[in-house]
Amino acid sequence: MKRSLVLGLGLLVLGCAAGCGGSEPADTGRPTQEAGTDAGAPPAQEGPRTAQDLGDSSITGTVTFDGKVPSLRPLTMDADPACAKMHSNPVPSEALVLGGGNTMGNIMVWVSKGLPEGKAFPAPKDPVVLDQKGCQYVPHVMGIMVGQAYRILNSDGILHNVHALPKINPGFNRPMPATLKEATAKFDKPEAVFQIKCDVHPWMSAYVGVFTHPFFSVTGTDGTFTIAGLEPGTYEITAWHERLGTQTASVAVGADETKAQNFTFTTPAAE
Ligand SMILES: [Cu+2]
């Protein structure tokens, strides 16, 4: 775990060096969410709650970042003036989104083991929506169920393309010219989180996890998640961050119980 965290943080810094561009000095002090944003804080997402719940038990928790917070430069959109002019303030990096107390947004949390064998969960009829807005993907991290409609919007009305990079599902690369406001896709196989990017705007990136069940959640900036509708049992849950990897925890939850399980992504100690 320690090694992966070291690598992850290295990537955080490298990602900034390679992808933040410009000659502006790095933001100092608190990063991301205090640099101002037109897109706003990421919303939380809970898995679809339909008639497919197993029971009345829940797992909830808060994800926090511990350690020295790296300074991440805002996104640089100067390569496309149409994007740059959509923002009057610097657009914070999406690689590490922190709230008060260093709570972490954009963490995907899901049940990775322990669900009843053979139990099928139909995909909800409502789509999961990915928008291209302000030359960013909104939301940045999202979960979807196998077979659920994936509705891709182009609110910007400028040229984007949606380049999905799954390893298990078929990839796709859809041009989204200014006149194309909407496209749809779906994913037929479960797959741990993969990236979607825009080849026109290299700073644009989103992450999607595809699940056979509705027991997943994405944290908002307050770092909290809730996975509801479980029956009593012992579950493995996984928490994922785009640069800092995954962590797992085993959680035993009783009937009608809400069990807390927090996660902390930690800066490695100085050598
Ligand atoms: Cu784009």
PDB file of C-alpha atoms and ligand atoms in Angstrom:
ATOM      1  CA  MET A   1       0.000   0.000   0.000  1.00  0.00           C
ATOM      2  CA  LYS A   2       2.757   2.376   0.929  1.00  0.00           C
ATOM      3  CA  ARG A   3       4.467   1.843  -2.399  1.00  0.00           C
ATOM      4  CA  SER A   4       1.314   2.537  -4.334  1.00  0.00           C
ATOM      5  CA  LEU A   5       0.732   5.718  -2.372  1.00  0.00           C
ATOM      6  CA  VAL A   6       4.241   6.881  -3.087  1.00  0.00           C
ATOM      7  CA  LEU A   7       3.720   6.185  -6.768  1.00  0.00           C
ATOM      8  CA  GLY A   8       0.332   7.820  -6.690  1.00  0.00           C
ATOM      9  CA  LEU A   9       1.610  10.992  -5.144  1.00  0.00           C
ATOM     10  CA  GLY A  10       4.473  10.999  -7.586  1.00  0.00           C
ATOM     11  CA  LEU A  11       1.913  10.875 -10.348  1.00  0.00           C
ATOM     12  CA  LEU A  12       0.018  13.705  -8.750  1.00  0.00           C
ATOM     13  CA  VAL A  13       3.090  15.873  -8.937  1.00  0.00           C
ATOM     14  CA  LEU A  14       4.150  14.561 -12.338  1.00  0.00           C
ATOM     15  CA  GLY A  15       0.639  14.988 -13.672  1.00  0.00           C
ATOM     16  CA  CYS A  16       0.799  18.604 -12.692  1.00  0.00           C
ATOM     17  CA  ALA A  17       4.243  19.107 -14.157  1.00  0.00           C
ATOM     18  CA  ALA A  18       3.210  17.519 -17.422  1.00  0.00           C
ATOM     19  CA  GLY A  19      -0.373  18.581 -17.691  1.00  0.00           C
ATOM     20  CA  CYS A  20      -0.849  21.851 -15.870  1.00  0.00           C
ATOM     21  CA  GLY A  21       1.077  23.792 -18.471  1.00  0.00           C
ATOM     22  CA  GLY A  22       1.772  27.479 -18.508  1.00  0.00           C
ATOM     23  CA  SER A  23       4.489  29.302 -16.693  1.00  0.00           C
ATOM     24  CA  GLU A  24       2.387  30.396 -13.784  1.00  0.00           C
ATOM     25  CA  PRO A  25       3.702  29.481 -10.402  1.00  0.00           C
ATOM     26  CA  ALA A  26       1.959  26.681  -8.641  1.00  0.00           C
ATOM     27  CA  ASP A  27      -0.839  27.579  -6.330  1.00  0.00           C
ATOM     28  CA  THR A  28       0.499  27.775  -2.851  1.00  0.00           C
ATOM     29  CA  GLY A  29      -1.236  26.625   0.252  1.00  0.00           C
ATOM     30  CA  ARG A  30      -4.615  25.010  -0.071  1.00  0.00           C
ATOM     31  CA  PRO A  31      -5.253  23.722  -3.559  1.00  0.00           C
ATOM     32  CA  THR A  32      -8.197  23.011  -5.728  1.00  0.00           C
ATOM     33  CA  GLN A  33     -11.441  24.089  -4.196  1.00  0.00           C
ATOM     34  CA  GLU A  34     -10.265  27.434  -2.903  1.00  0.00           C
ATOM     35  CA  ALA A  35      -8.903  28.557  -6.239  1.00  0.00           C
ATOM     36  CA  GLY A  36     -12.411  29.338  -7.390  1.00  0.00           C
ATOM     37  CA  THR A  37     -14.336  27.437  -9.986  1.00  0.00           C
ATOM     38  CA  ASP A  38     -17.094  28.034 -12.425  1.00  0.00           C
ATOM     39  CA  ALA A  39     -18.060  24.385 -12.383  1.00  0.00           C
ATOM     40  CA  GLY A  40     -18.660  24.231  -8.638  1.00  0.00           C
ATOM     41  CA  ALA A  41     -17.976  21.441  -6.225  1.00  0.00           C
ATOM     42  CA  PRO A  42     -18.516  17.915  -7.422  1.00  0.00           C
ATOM     43  CA  PRO A  43     -21.881  16.535  -6.456  1.00  0.00           C
ATOM     44  CA  ALA A  44     -22.164  13.325  -4.526  1.00  0.00           C
ATOM     45  CA  GLN A  45     -23.626  10.322  -6.315  1.00  0.00           C
ATOM     46  CA  GLU A  46     -25.369   7.402  -4.755  1.00  0.00           C
ATOM     47  CA  GLY A  47     -26.133   4.239  -6.616  1.00  0.00           C
ATOM     48  CA  PRO A  48     -29.629   4.022  -8.075  1.00  0.00           C
ATOM     49  CA  ARG A  49     -32.237   3.308  -5.424  1.00  0.00           C
ATOM     50  CA  THR A  50     -35.072   1.401  -6.967  1.00  0.00           C
ATOM     51  CA  ALA A  51     -37.069  -1.622  -5.940  1.00  0.00           C
ATOM     52  CA  GLN A  52     -33.906  -3.726  -6.109  1.00  0.00           C
ATOM     53  CA  ASP A  53     -32.638  -3.074  -2.605  1.00  0.00           C
ATOM     54  CA  LEU A  54     -31.736  -6.141  -0.602  1.00  0.00           C
ATOM     55  CA  GLY A  55     -32.508  -4.790   2.834  1.00  0.00           C
ATOM     56  CA  ASP A  56     -32.400  -1.868   5.223  1.00  0.00           C
ATOM     57  CA  SER A  57     -28.746  -1.880   6.204  1.00  0.00           C
ATOM     58  CA  SER A  58     -26.259   0.777   5.164  1.00  0.00           C
ATOM     59  CA  ILE A  59     -22.573   1.507   5.130  1.00  0.00           C
ATOM     60  CA  THR A  60     -21.575   5.137   5.342  1.00  0.00           C
ATOM     61  CA  GLY A  61     -18.382   7.013   5.947  1.00  0.00           C
ATOM     62  CA  THR A  62     -16.104   9.917   5.202  1.00  0.00           C
ATOM     63  CA  VAL A  63     -12.962   9.919   3.092  1.00  0.00           C
ATOM     64  CA  THR A  64     -10.165  12.267   4.123  1.00  0.00           C
ATOM     65  CA  PHE A  65      -6.683  13.130   2.951  1.00  0.00           C
ATOM     66  CA  ASP A  66      -3.941  13.066   5.568  1.00  0.00           C
ATOM     67  CA  GLY A  67      -0.543  14.638   5.124  1.00  0.00           C
ATOM     68  CA  LYS A  68       0.978  17.507   3.205  1.00  0.00           C
ATOM     69  CA  VAL A  69      -1.393  18.679   0.516  1.00  0.00           C
ATOM     70  CA  PRO A  70       0.392  19.003  -2.823  1.00  0.00           C
ATOM     71  CA  SER A  71       0.040  22.262  -4.684  1.00  0.00           C
ATOM     72  CA  LEU A  72      -1.695  21.700  -7.976  1.00  0.00           C
ATOM     73  CA  ARG A  73      -1.840  24.313 -10.688  1.00  0.00           C
ATOM     74  CA  PRO A  74      -5.232  25.231 -12.088  1.00  0.00           C
ATOM     75  CA  LEU A  75      -6.254  23.760 -15.418  1.00  0.00           C
ATOM     76  CA  THR A  76      -4.791  25.725 -18.310  1.00  0.00           C
ATOM     77  CA  MET A  77      -7.297  26.070 -21.136  1.00  0.00           C
ATOM     78  CA  ASP A  78      -5.408  28.637 -23.207  1.00  0.00           C
ATOM     79  CA  ALA A  79      -4.931  26.105 -26.012  1.00  0.00           C
ATOM     80  CA  ASP A  80      -8.577  26.678 -26.941  1.00  0.00           C
ATOM     81  CA  PRO A  81      -9.674  30.288 -26.490  1.00  0.00           C
ATOM     82  CA  ALA A  82     -13.304  29.165 -26.689  1.00  0.00           C
ATOM     83  CA  CYS A  83     -12.716  27.221 -23.467  1.00  0.00           C
ATOM     84  CA  ALA A  84     -10.587  29.854 -21.761  1.00  0.00           C
ATOM     85  CA  LYS A  85     -13.221  32.517 -22.193  1.00  0.00           C
ATOM     86  CA  MET A  86     -15.825  30.348 -20.464  1.00  0.00           C
ATOM     87  CA  HIS A  87     -14.067  30.939 -17.151  1.00  0.00           C
ATOM     88  CA  SER A  88     -13.503  34.178 -15.343  1.00  0.00           C
ATOM     89  CA  ASN A  89     -11.561  32.502 -12.539  1.00  0.00           C
ATOM     90  CA  PRO A  90      -8.812  29.885 -12.511  1.00  0.00           C
ATOM     91  CA  VAL A  91     -10.257  26.394 -12.820  1.00  0.00           C
ATOM     92  CA  PRO A  92      -8.904  24.169 -10.058  1.00  0.00           C
ATOM     93  CA  SER A  93      -7.207  20.901 -10.832  1.00  0.00           C
ATOM     94  CA  GLU A  94      -9.591  17.975 -10.565  1.00  0.00           C
ATOM     95  CA  ALA A  95      -6.869  15.550  -9.465  1.00  0.00           C
ATOM     96  CA  LEU A  96      -7.354  16.295  -5.778  1.00  0.00           C
ATOM     97  CA  VAL A  97     -10.563  17.939  -4.635  1.00  0.00           C
ATOM     98  CA  LEU A  98     -10.632  18.697  -0.922  1.00  0.00           C
ATOM     99  CA  GLY A  99     -13.219  20.150   1.393  1.00  0.00           C
ATOM    100  CA  GLY A 100     -12.895  21.534   4.897  1.00  0.00           C
ATOM    101  CA  GLY A 101     -10.824  19.239   7.086  1.00  0.00           C
ATOM    102  CA  ASN A 102      -9.279  17.792   3.912  1.00  0.00           C
ATOM    103  CA  THR A 103     -12.306  15.674   3.100  1.00  0.00           C
ATOM    104  CA  MET A 104     -11.925  14.169  -0.364  1.00  0.00           C
ATOM    105  CA  GLY A 105     -14.360  14.505  -3.238  1.00  0.00           C
ATOM    106  CA  ASN A 106     -14.455  12.304  -6.334  1.00  0.00           C
ATOM    107  CA  ILE A 107     -13.813   9.073  -4.437  1.00  0.00           C
ATOM    108  CA  MET A 108     -15.706   6.113  -5.838  1.00  0.00           C
ATOM    109  CA  VAL A 109     -16.756   3.649  -3.137  1.00  0.00           C
ATOM    110  CA  TRP A 110     -18.444   0.343  -3.931  1.00  0.00           C
ATOM    111  CA  VAL A 111     -19.252  -3.101  -2.619  1.00  0.00           C
ATOM    112  CA  SER A 112     -16.579  -5.323  -4.145  1.00  0.00           C
ATOM    113  CA  LYS A 113     -17.396  -8.611  -2.384  1.00  0.00           C
ATOM    114  CA  GLY A 114     -20.145 -10.131  -0.284  1.00  0.00           C
ATOM    115  CA  LEU A 115     -23.300  -9.678  -2.358  1.00  0.00           C
ATOM    116  CA  PRO A 116     -25.506 -12.760  -2.779  1.00  0.00           C
ATOM    117  CA  GLU A 117     -24.307 -15.054  -5.546  1.00  0.00           C
ATOM    118  CA  GLY A 118     -26.607 -15.143  -8.544  1.00  0.00           C
ATOM    119  CA  LYS A 119     -28.682 -12.163  -7.494  1.00  0.00           C
ATOM    120  CA  ALA A 120     -29.334  -9.976 -10.544  1.00  0.00           C
ATOM    121  CA  PHE A 121     -29.964  -6.269 -10.317  1.00  0.00           C
ATOM    122  CA  PRO A 122     -31.689  -4.744 -13.338  1.00  0.00           C
ATOM    123  CA  ALA A 123     -30.319  -1.463 -14.589  1.00  0.00           C
ATOM    124  CA  PRO A 124     -32.544   1.530 -13.857  1.00  0.00           C
ATOM    125  CA  LYS A 125     -34.370   3.152 -16.740  1.00  0.00           C
ATOM    126  CA  ASP A 126     -32.948   6.586 -15.970  1.00  0.00           C
ATOM    127  CA  PRO A 127     -29.638   7.294 -17.672  1.00  0.00           C
ATOM    128  CA  VAL A 128     -26.418   8.415 -16.089  1.00  0.00           C
ATOM    129  CA  VAL A 129     -25.568  11.800 -17.579  1.00  0.00           C
ATOM    130  CA  LEU A 130     -22.118  13.040 -18.536  1.00  0.00           C
ATOM    131  CA  ASP A 131     -22.003  16.662 -19.637  1.00  0.00           C
ATOM    132  CA  GLN A 132     -19.277  18.605 -21.398  1.00  0.00           C
ATOM    133  CA  LYS A 133     -19.583  21.981 -19.791  1.00  0.00           C
ATOM    134  CA  GLY A 134     -17.000  24.707 -19.464  1.00  0.00           C
ATOM    135  CA  CYS A 135     -14.591  22.349 -21.235  1.00  0.00           C
ATOM    136  CA  GLN A 136     -14.762  19.976 -18.305  1.00  0.00           C
ATOM    137  CA  TYR A 137     -16.577  16.700 -17.843  1.00  0.00           C
ATOM    138  CA  VAL A 138     -19.371  16.955 -15.316  1.00  0.00           C
ATOM    139  CA  PRO A 139     -19.347  14.932 -13.188  1.00  0.00           C
ATOM    140  CA  HIS A 140     -15.656  14.069 -13.041  1.00  0.00           C
ATOM    141  CA  VAL A 141     -16.264  10.635 -11.453  1.00  0.00           C
ATOM    142  CA  MET A 142     -19.403   8.568 -11.856  1.00  0.00           C
ATOM    143  CA  GLY A 143     -20.765   5.067 -11.459  1.00  0.00           C
ATOM    144  CA  ILE A 144     -23.152   3.356 -13.833  1.00  0.00           C
ATOM    145  CA  MET A 145     -24.778  -0.064 -13.971  1.00  0.00           C
ATOM    146  CA  VAL A 146     -24.219  -2.622 -16.701  1.00  0.00           C
ATOM    147  CA  GLY A 147     -26.684  -1.945 -19.514  1.00  0.00           C
ATOM    148  CA  GLN A 148     -27.759   1.429 -18.130  1.00  0.00           C
ATOM    149  CA  ALA A 149     -28.026   4.241 -20.674  1.00  0.00           C
ATOM    150  CA  TYR A 150     -25.075   6.637 -20.647  1.00  0.00           C
ATOM    151  CA  ARG A 151     -26.269  10.002 -21.915  1.00  0.00           C
ATOM    152  CA  ILE A 152     -23.493  12.266 -23.142  1.00  0.00           C
ATOM    153  CA  LEU A 153     -24.334  15.961 -23.505  1.00  0.00           C
ATOM    154  CA  ASN A 154     -22.423  18.770 -25.164  1.00  0.00           C
ATOM    155  CA  SER A 155     -23.690  21.844 -23.346  1.00  0.00           C
ATOM    156  CA  ASP A 156     -20.683  23.819 -24.536  1.00  0.00           C
ATOM    157  CA  GLY A 157     -21.727  23.783 -28.164  1.00  0.00           C
ATOM    158  CA  ILE A 158     -18.108  23.542 -29.313  1.00  0.00           C
ATOM    159  CA  LEU A 159     -16.118  20.641 -30.718  1.00  0.00           C
ATOM    160  CA  HIS A 160     -15.275  17.933 -28.194  1.00  0.00           C
ATOM    161  CA  ASN A 161     -14.753  14.225 -28.545  1.00  0.00           C
ATOM    162  CA  VAL A 162     -15.528  11.534 -26.028  1.00  0.00           C
ATOM    163  CA  HIS A 163     -12.744   8.979 -25.987  1.00  0.00           C
ATOM    164  CA  ALA A 164     -13.545   6.129 -23.601  1.00  0.00           C
ATOM    165  CA  LEU A 165     -10.613   3.930 -22.582  1.00  0.00           C
ATOM    166  CA  PRO A 166     -12.046   0.822 -20.935  1.00  0.00           C
ATOM    167  CA  LYS A 167     -10.050  -2.407 -20.913  1.00  0.00           C
ATOM    168  CA  ILE A 168     -12.915  -4.893 -20.666  1.00  0.00           C
ATOM    169  CA  ASN A 169     -15.768  -3.110 -22.435  1.00  0.00           C
ATOM    170  CA  PRO A 170     -15.274  -1.989 -26.045  1.00  0.00           C
ATOM    171  CA  GLY A 171     -13.706   1.461 -26.238  1.00  0.00           C
ATOM    172  CA  PHE A 172     -15.192   4.229 -28.325  1.00  0.00           C
ATOM    173  CA  ASN A 173     -14.205   7.614 -29.638  1.00  0.00           C
ATOM    174  CA  ARG A 174     -17.166   9.816 -30.493  1.00  0.00           C
ATOM    175  CA  PRO A 175     -16.669  13.213 -32.108  1.00  0.00           C
ATOM    176  CA  MET A 176     -19.041  15.729 -30.566  1.00  0.00           C
ATOM    177  CA  PRO A 177     -19.077  18.677 -32.987  1.00  0.00           C
ATOM    178  CA  ALA A 178     -20.716  21.938 -32.001  1.00  0.00           C
ATOM    179  CA  THR A 179     -23.984  20.903 -33.605  1.00  0.00           C
ATOM    180  CA  LEU A 180     -24.210  17.545 -31.835  1.00  0.00           C
ATOM    181  CA  LYS A 181     -25.822  18.108 -28.474  1.00  0.00           C
ATOM    182  CA  GLU A 182     -26.284  14.555 -27.340  1.00  0.00           C
ATOM    183  CA  ALA A 183     -25.025  11.017 -27.794  1.00  0.00           C
ATOM    184  CA  THR A 184     -25.671   7.785 -25.939  1.00  0.00           C
ATOM    185  CA  ALA A 185     -23.636   4.746 -25.024  1.00  0.00           C
ATOM    186  CA  LYS A 186     -23.807   1.815 -22.651  1.00  0.00           C
ATOM    187  CA  PHE A 187     -21.421  -0.657 -21.119  1.00  0.00           C
ATOM    188  CA  ASP A 188     -22.228  -4.366 -21.159  1.00  0.00           C
ATOM    189  CA  LYS A 189     -19.666  -5.674 -18.691  1.00  0.00           C
ATOM    190  CA  PRO A 190     -18.676  -4.723 -15.167  1.00  0.00           C
ATOM    191  CA  GLU A 191     -15.379  -2.904 -15.072  1.00  0.00           C
ATOM    192  CA  ALA A 192     -13.399  -1.103 -12.422  1.00  0.00           C
ATOM    193  CA  VAL A 193     -12.902   2.557 -12.971  1.00  0.00           C
ATOM    194  CA  PHE A 194     -11.578   3.655 -16.372  1.00  0.00           C
ATOM    195  CA  GLN A 195     -10.869   6.983 -17.968  1.00  0.00           C
ATOM    196  CA  ILE A 196     -12.727   9.042 -20.511  1.00  0.00           C
ATOM    197  CA  LYS A 197     -10.807  11.851 -22.161  1.00  0.00           C
ATOM    198  CA  CYS A 198     -11.167  14.497 -24.826  1.00  0.00           C
ATOM    199  CA  ASP A 199      -8.461  14.485 -27.486  1.00  0.00           C
ATOM    200  CA  VAL A 200      -9.253  18.091 -28.395  1.00  0.00           C
ATOM    201  CA  HIS A 201      -8.703  19.330 -24.838  1.00  0.00           C
ATOM    202  CA  PRO A 202      -6.067  17.260 -23.036  1.00  0.00           C
ATOM    203  CA  TRP A 203      -7.016  18.567 -19.596  1.00  0.00           C
ATOM    204  CA  MET A 204     -10.498  17.048 -19.883  1.00  0.00           C
ATOM    205  CA  SER A 205     -10.853  13.767 -18.108  1.00  0.00           C
ATOM    206  CA  ALA A 206     -13.594  11.785 -16.420  1.00  0.00           C
ATOM    207  CA  TYR A 207     -13.718   8.395 -14.752  1.00  0.00           C
ATOM    208  CA  VAL A 208     -16.435   5.756 -14.938  1.00  0.00           C
ATOM    209  CA  GLY A 209     -16.999   2.568 -12.949  1.00  0.00           C
ATOM    210  CA  VAL A 210     -19.446  -0.032 -14.305  1.00  0.00           C
ATOM    211  CA  PHE A 211     -21.222  -2.250 -11.790  1.00  0.00           C
ATOM    212  CA  THR A 212     -23.577  -5.218 -11.833  1.00  0.00           C
ATOM    213  CA  HIS A 213     -25.318  -3.810  -8.742  1.00  0.00           C
ATOM    214  CA  PRO A 214     -26.420  -0.444  -7.368  1.00  0.00           C
ATOM    215  CA  PHE A 215     -24.182  -0.494  -4.288  1.00  0.00           C
ATOM    216  CA  PHE A 216     -21.775   2.276  -5.169  1.00  0.00           C
ATOM    217  CA  SER A 217     -21.351   5.911  -4.250  1.00  0.00           C
ATOM    218  CA  VAL A 218     -19.141   8.841  -5.255  1.00  0.00           C
ATOM    219  CA  THR A 219     -18.148  11.333  -2.583  1.00  0.00           C
ATOM    220  CA  GLY A 220     -18.906  15.005  -2.898  1.00  0.00           C
ATOM    221  CA  THR A 221     -16.481  17.554  -1.551  1.00  0.00           C
ATOM    222  CA  ASP A 222     -17.604  16.781   1.997  1.00  0.00           C
ATOM    223  CA  GLY A 223     -16.027  13.337   1.564  1.00  0.00           C
ATOM    224  CA  THR A 224     -19.103  11.397   2.596  1.00  0.00           C
ATOM    225  CA  PHE A 225     -20.567   8.316   0.952  1.00  0.00           C
ATOM    226  CA  THR A 226     -23.572   6.139   1.668  1.00  0.00           C
ATOM    227  CA  ILE A 227     -24.257   2.672   0.351  1.00  0.00           C
ATOM    228  CA  ALA A 228     -27.820   1.828   1.333  1.00  0.00           C
ATOM    229  CA  GLY A 229     -30.232  -1.024   0.731  1.00  0.00           C
ATOM    230  CA  LEU A 230     -27.951  -3.837   1.875  1.00  0.00           C
ATOM    231  CA  GLU A 231     -29.044  -6.931   3.710  1.00  0.00           C
ATOM    232  CA  PRO A 232     -27.144  -7.891   6.859  1.00  0.00           C
ATOM    233  CA  GLY A 233     -23.782  -9.413   6.061  1.00  0.00           C
ATOM    234  CA  THR A 234     -20.067  -8.915   5.758  1.00  0.00           C
ATOM    235  CA  TYR A 235     -18.980  -6.920   2.757  1.00  0.00           C
ATOM    236  CA  GLU A 236     -15.727  -5.844   1.239  1.00  0.00           C
ATOM    237  CA  ILE A 237     -15.918  -2.258   0.130  1.00  0.00           C
ATOM    238  CA  THR A 238     -13.389  -0.538  -2.083  1.00  0.00           C
ATOM    239  CA  ALA A 239     -12.531   3.152  -2.200  1.00  0.00           C
ATOM    240  CA  TRP A 240     -10.819   4.479  -5.329  1.00  0.00           C
ATOM    241  CA  HIS A 241      -8.994   7.700  -6.136  1.00  0.00           C
ATOM    242  CA  GLU A 242      -7.734   8.520  -9.623  1.00  0.00           C
ATOM    243  CA  ARG A 243      -4.117   9.007  -8.548  1.00  0.00           C
ATOM    244  CA  LEU A 244      -3.875   7.405  -5.116  1.00  0.00           C
ATOM    245  CA  GLY A 245      -5.210   3.989  -6.020  1.00  0.00           C
ATOM    246  CA  THR A 246      -7.621   1.832  -4.068  1.00  0.00           C
ATOM    247  CA  GLN A 247      -8.176   0.766  -0.500  1.00  0.00           C
ATOM    248  CA  THR A 248     -10.445  -1.970   0.764  1.00  0.00           C
ATOM    249  CA  ALA A 249     -12.158  -2.622   4.073  1.00  0.00           C
ATOM    250  CA  SER A 250     -14.263  -5.466   5.443  1.00  0.00           C
ATOM    251  CA  VAL A 251     -17.468  -4.263   7.030  1.00  0.00           C
ATOM    252  CA  ALA A 252     -19.959  -6.407   8.943  1.00  0.00           C
ATOM    253  CA  VAL A 253     -23.368  -4.801   9.084  1.00  0.00           C
ATOM    254  CA  GLY A 254     -26.380  -6.055  11.030  1.00  0.00           C
ATOM    255  CA  ALA A 255     -30.082  -5.864  10.278  1.00  0.00           C
ATOM    256  CA  ASP A 256     -31.388  -2.311   9.973  1.00  0.00           C
ATOM    257  CA  GLU A 257     -27.956  -1.097  10.977  1.00  0.00           C
ATOM    258  CA  THR A 258     -25.895   1.750   9.575  1.00  0.00           C
ATOM    259  CA  LYS A 259     -22.228   0.986   9.938  1.00  0.00           C
ATOM    260  CA  ALA A 260     -19.490   3.602   9.635  1.00  0.00           C
ATOM    261  CA  GLN A 261     -16.345   2.913   7.649  1.00  0.00           C
ATOM    262  CA  ASN A 262     -14.018   5.802   6.980  1.00  0.00           C
ATOM    263  CA  PHE A 263     -11.075   5.860   4.589  1.00  0.00           C
ATOM    264  CA  THR A 264      -7.911   7.931   4.732  1.00  0.00           C
ATOM    265  CA  PHE A 265      -5.549   8.422   1.826  1.00  0.00           C
ATOM    266  CA  THR A 266      -2.221   9.262   3.362  1.00  0.00           C
ATOM    267  CA  THR A 267       0.942  11.012   2.351  1.00  0.00           C
ATOM    268  CA  PRO A 268       3.900   8.691   2.871  1.00  0.00           C
ATOM    269  CA  ALA A 269       6.324   9.654   5.607  1.00  0.00           C
ATOM    270  CA  ALA A 270       9.423  11.523   4.505  1.00  0.00           C
ATOM    271  CA  GLU A 271      12.349   9.171   3.927  1.00  0.00           C
TER     272      GLU A 271
HETATM  273 CU    CU B   1     -13.115  18.768 -25.272  1.00  0.00          CU
END
